[in-house]
Short mmCIF file of C-alpha atoms and ligand atoms in Angstrom, two decimals:
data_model
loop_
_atom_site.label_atom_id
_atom_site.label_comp_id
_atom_site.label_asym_id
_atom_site.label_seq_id
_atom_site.Cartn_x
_atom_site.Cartn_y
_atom_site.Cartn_z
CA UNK A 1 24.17 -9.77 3.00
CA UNK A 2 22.81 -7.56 5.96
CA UNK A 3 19.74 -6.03 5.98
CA UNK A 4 21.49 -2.75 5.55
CA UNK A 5 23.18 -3.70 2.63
CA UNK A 6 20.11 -5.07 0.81
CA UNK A 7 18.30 -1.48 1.30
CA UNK A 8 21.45 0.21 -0.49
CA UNK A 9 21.72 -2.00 -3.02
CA UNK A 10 17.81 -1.60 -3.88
CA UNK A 11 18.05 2.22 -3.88
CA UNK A 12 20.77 2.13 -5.90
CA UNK A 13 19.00 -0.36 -8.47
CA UNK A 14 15.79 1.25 -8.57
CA UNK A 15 14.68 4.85 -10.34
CA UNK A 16 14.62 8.08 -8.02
CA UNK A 17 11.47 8.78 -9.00
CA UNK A 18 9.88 5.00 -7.44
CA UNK A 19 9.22 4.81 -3.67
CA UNK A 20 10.65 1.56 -1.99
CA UNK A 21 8.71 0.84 0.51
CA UNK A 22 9.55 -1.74 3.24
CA UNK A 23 6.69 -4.22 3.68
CA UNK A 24 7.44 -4.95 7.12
CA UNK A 25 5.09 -7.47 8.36
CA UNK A 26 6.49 -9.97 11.25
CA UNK A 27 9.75 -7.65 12.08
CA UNK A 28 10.94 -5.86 14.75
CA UNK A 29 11.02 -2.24 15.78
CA UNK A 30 14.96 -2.53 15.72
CA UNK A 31 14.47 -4.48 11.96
CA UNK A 32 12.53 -1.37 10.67
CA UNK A 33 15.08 1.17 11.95
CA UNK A 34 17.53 -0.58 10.62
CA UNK A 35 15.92 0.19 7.12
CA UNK A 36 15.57 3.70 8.07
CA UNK A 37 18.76 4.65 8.75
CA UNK A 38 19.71 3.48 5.17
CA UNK A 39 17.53 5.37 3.94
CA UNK A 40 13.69 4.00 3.58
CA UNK A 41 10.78 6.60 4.05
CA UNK A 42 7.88 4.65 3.87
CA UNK A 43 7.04 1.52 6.16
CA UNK A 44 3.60 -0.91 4.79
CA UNK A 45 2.09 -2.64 7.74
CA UNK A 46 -0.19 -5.22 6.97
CA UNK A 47 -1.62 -5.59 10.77
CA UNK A 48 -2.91 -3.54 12.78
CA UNK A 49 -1.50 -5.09 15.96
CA UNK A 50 2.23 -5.05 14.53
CA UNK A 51 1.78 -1.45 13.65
CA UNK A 52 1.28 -0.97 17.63
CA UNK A 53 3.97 -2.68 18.96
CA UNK A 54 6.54 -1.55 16.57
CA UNK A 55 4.99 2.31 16.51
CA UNK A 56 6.10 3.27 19.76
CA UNK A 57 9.95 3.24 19.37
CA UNK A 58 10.02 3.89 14.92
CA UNK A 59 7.57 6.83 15.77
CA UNK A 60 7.76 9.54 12.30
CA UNK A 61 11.24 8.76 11.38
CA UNK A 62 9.34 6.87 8.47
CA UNK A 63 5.60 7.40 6.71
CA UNK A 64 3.34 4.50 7.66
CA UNK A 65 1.23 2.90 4.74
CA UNK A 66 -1.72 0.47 5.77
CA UNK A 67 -1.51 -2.61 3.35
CA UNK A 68 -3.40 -4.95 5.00
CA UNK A 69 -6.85 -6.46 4.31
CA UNK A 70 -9.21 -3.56 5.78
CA UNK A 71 -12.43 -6.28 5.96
CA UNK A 72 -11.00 -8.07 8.93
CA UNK A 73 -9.30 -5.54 10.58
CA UNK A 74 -11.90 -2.74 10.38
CA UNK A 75 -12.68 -2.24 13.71
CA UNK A 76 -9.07 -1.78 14.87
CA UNK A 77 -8.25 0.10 11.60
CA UNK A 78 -10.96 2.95 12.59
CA UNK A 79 -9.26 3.95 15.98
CA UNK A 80 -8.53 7.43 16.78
CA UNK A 81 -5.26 6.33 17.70
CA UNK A 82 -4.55 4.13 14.99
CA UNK A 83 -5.93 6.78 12.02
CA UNK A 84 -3.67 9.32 13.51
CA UNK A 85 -0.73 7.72 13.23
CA UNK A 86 -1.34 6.56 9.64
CA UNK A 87 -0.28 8.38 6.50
CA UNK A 88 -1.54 6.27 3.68
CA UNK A 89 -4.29 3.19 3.34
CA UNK A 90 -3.42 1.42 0.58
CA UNK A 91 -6.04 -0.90 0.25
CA UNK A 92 -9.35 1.00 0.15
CA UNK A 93 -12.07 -1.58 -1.90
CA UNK A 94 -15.62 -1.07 -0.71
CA UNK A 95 -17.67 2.76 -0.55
CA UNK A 96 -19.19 1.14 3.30
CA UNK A 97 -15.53 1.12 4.49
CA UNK A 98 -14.81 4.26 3.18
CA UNK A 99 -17.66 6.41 4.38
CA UNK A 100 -16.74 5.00 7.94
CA UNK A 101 -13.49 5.93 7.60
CA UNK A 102 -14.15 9.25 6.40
CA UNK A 103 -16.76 9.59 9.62
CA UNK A 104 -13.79 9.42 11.57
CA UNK A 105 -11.25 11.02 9.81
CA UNK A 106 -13.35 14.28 10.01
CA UNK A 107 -13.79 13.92 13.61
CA UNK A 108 -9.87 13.89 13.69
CA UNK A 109 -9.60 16.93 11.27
CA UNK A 110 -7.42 14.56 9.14
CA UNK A 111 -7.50 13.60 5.50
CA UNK A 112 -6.54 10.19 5.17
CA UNK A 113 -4.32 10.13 1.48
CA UNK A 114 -5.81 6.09 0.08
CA UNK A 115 -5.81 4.38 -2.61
CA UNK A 116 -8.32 2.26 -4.39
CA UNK A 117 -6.62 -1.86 -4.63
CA UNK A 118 -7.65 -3.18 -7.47
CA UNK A 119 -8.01 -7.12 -7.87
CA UNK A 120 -6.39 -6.82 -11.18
CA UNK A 121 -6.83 -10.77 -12.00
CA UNK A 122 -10.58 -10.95 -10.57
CA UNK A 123 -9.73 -13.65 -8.00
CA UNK A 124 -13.12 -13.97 -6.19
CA UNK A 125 -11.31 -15.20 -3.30
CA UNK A 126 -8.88 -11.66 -2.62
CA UNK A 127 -9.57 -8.39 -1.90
CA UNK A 128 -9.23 -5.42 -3.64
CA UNK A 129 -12.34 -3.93 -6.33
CA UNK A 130 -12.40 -5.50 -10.06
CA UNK A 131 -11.36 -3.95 -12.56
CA UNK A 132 -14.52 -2.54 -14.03
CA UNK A 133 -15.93 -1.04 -11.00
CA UNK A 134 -12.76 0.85 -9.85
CA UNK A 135 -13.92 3.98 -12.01
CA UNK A 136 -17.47 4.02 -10.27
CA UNK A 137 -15.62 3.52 -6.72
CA UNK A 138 -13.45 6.43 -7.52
CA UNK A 139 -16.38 8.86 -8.24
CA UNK A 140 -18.25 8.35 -5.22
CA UNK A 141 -15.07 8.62 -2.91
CA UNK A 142 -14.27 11.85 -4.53
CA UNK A 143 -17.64 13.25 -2.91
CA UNK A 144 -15.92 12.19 0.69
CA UNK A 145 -14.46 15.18 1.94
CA UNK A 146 -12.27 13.56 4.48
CA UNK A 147 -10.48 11.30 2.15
CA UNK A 148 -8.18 11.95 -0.75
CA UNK A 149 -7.93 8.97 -3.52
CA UNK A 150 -4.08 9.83 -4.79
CA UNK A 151 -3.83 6.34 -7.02
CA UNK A 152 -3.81 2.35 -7.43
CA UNK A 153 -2.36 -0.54 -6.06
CA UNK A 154 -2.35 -4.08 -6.88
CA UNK A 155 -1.13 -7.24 -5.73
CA UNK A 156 -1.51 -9.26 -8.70
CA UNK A 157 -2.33 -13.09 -8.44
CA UNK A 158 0.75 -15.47 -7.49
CA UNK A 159 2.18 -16.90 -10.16
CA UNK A 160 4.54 -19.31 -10.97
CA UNK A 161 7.27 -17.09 -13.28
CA UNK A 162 7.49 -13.64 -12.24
CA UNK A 163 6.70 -12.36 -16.24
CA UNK A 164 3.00 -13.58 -15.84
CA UNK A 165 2.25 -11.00 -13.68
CA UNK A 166 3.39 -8.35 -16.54
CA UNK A 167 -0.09 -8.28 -18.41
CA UNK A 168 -1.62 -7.19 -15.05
CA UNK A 169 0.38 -4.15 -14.04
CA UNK A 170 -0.23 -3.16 -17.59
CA UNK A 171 -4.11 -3.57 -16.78
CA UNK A 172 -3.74 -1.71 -13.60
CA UNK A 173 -1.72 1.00 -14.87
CA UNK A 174 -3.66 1.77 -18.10
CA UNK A 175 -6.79 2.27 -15.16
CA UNK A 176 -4.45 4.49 -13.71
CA UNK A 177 -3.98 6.68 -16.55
CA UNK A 178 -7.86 6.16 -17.67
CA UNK A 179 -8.73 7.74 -14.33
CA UNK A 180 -6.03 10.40 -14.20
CA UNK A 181 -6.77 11.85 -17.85
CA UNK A 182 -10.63 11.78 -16.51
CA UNK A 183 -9.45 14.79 -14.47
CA UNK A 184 -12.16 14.12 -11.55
CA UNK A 185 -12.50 16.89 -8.69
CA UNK A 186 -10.48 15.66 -5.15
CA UNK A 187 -8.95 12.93 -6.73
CA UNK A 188 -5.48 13.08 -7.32
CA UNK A 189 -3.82 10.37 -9.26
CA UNK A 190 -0.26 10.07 -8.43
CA UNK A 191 0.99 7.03 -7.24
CA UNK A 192 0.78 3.06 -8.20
CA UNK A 193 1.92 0.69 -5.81
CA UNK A 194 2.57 -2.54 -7.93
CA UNK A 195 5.45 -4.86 -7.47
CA UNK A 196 6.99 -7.37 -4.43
CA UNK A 197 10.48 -9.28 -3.84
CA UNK A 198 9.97 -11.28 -7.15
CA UNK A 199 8.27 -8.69 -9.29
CA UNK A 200 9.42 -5.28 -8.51
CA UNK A 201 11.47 -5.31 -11.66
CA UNK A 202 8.75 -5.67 -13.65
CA UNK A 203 6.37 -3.44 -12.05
CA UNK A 204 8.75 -0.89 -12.58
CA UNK A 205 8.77 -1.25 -16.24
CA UNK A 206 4.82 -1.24 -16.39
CA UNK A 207 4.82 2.25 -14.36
CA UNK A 208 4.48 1.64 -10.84
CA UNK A 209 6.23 3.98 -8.45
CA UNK A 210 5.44 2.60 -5.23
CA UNK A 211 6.99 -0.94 -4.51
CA UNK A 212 6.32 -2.82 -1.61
CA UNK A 213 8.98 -5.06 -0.71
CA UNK A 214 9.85 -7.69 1.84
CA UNK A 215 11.84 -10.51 1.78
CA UNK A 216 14.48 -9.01 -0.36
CA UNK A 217 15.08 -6.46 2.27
CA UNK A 218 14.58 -8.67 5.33
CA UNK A 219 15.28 -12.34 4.50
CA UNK A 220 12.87 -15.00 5.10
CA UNK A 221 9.55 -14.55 7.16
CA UNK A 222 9.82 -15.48 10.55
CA UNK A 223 6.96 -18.08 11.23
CA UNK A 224 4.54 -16.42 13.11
C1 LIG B 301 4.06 -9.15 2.28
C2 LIG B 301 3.60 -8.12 1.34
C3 LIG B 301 4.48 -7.51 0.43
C4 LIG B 301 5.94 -7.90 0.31
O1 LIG B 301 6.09 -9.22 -0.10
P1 LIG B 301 7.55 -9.85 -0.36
O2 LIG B 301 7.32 -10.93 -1.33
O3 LIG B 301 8.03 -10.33 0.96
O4 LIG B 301 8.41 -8.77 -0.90
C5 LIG B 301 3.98 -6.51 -0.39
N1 LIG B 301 2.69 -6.13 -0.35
C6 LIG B 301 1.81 -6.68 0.51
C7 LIG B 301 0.41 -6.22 0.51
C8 LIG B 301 2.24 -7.69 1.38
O5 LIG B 301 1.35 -8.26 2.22
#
């Protein structure tokens, strides 16, 4: 099947209502708008550097989500340049990061639209805040005038059967809805971006209506 076909077949299979997004890490500008012009809106770029090279010729024709780790990337994550052309940061975990980015987001008279990852399984070794600090996190982002918090994402840890993964989109979503019914000022909880090539399906059932997938668009990963 063509990459074309694949996008079709996903939008057909998946709800209206649940953004597929193309995680798009190691293609090609010409890969990504292929997706586009069967009809993907949102692009997830995990690197800062790919987002550059591929930028140039994709421009707007698509949304461009950050999904990337924003630790060791920082410094190229907080360039004019690079904050303009983004429309979402998905992986916000840490207040330092976020006051930064806010720094510079008012300097560009943007608001940068985030949200919060949580590390949904407590690996000590990933990214993304635990569980029981997400609501704290939240609170003091909402005083950031600069940036918006508009929902969750998770990765999940791998596991070996896609179903083990359930229990923590259920974890992640019942945050969601903790936060959401909180009602906090400048926070606006809308999306959750849970769900990859193996466990899209799943995420979907648990609430998610962002999912970021892959290989099931693009075939394999090209060794980098
Ligand atoms: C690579 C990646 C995906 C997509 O993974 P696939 O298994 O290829 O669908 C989704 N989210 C993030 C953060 C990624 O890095």
């Amino acid at each position: 099947m063509s990459i074309k076909e694949r996008v079709k077949g996903l939008l057909r299979e998946i709800p209206k209502d649940v953004i597929l997004e193309a995680a798009a890490k190691t293609r090609t500008a010409k890969e990504i708008d292929e997706v586009i012009e069967v009809g993907i809106k949102v692009i997830g770029e995990n690197y800062v550097s790919e987002l550059k090279k591929v930028y140039p010729d994709v421009k707007n024709k698509a949304k461009w989500h950050f999904i990337g780790s924003t630790k060791t990337q920082k410094h190229d994550l907080l360039k004019r340049k690079v904050l303009e052309i983004i429309d979402m940061i998905e992986t916000i975990d840490n207040f330092d990061f976020a006051f930064e980015l806010n720094k510079k987001c008012e300097d560009l008279g943007k608001v940068m639209l985030v949200l919060i990852e949580v590390n949904s399984a407590k690996e000590s070794r990933k990214s993304g805040v635990y569980p029981e600090n997400v609501v704290e996190l939240v609170k003091k982002i909402s005083k950031l005038s600069n940036i918006k918090v508009t929902g969750l994402m998770t990765m999940g840890p791998n596991v070996e059967r896609s179903e083990d993964i359930r229990s923590y989109f259920r974890l992640t979503k019942g945050l969601f809805s903790d936060i959401k019914s909180m009602r906090i000022e400048n926070i606006d909880m809308e999306f959750l971006s849970m769900g990859m090539s193996d466990t899209y399906k799943i995420a979907i059932e648990e609430g998610a209506n962002i999912v970021r997938i892959g290989t099931a668009i693009f075939g394999p990963r090209r060794k980098k």
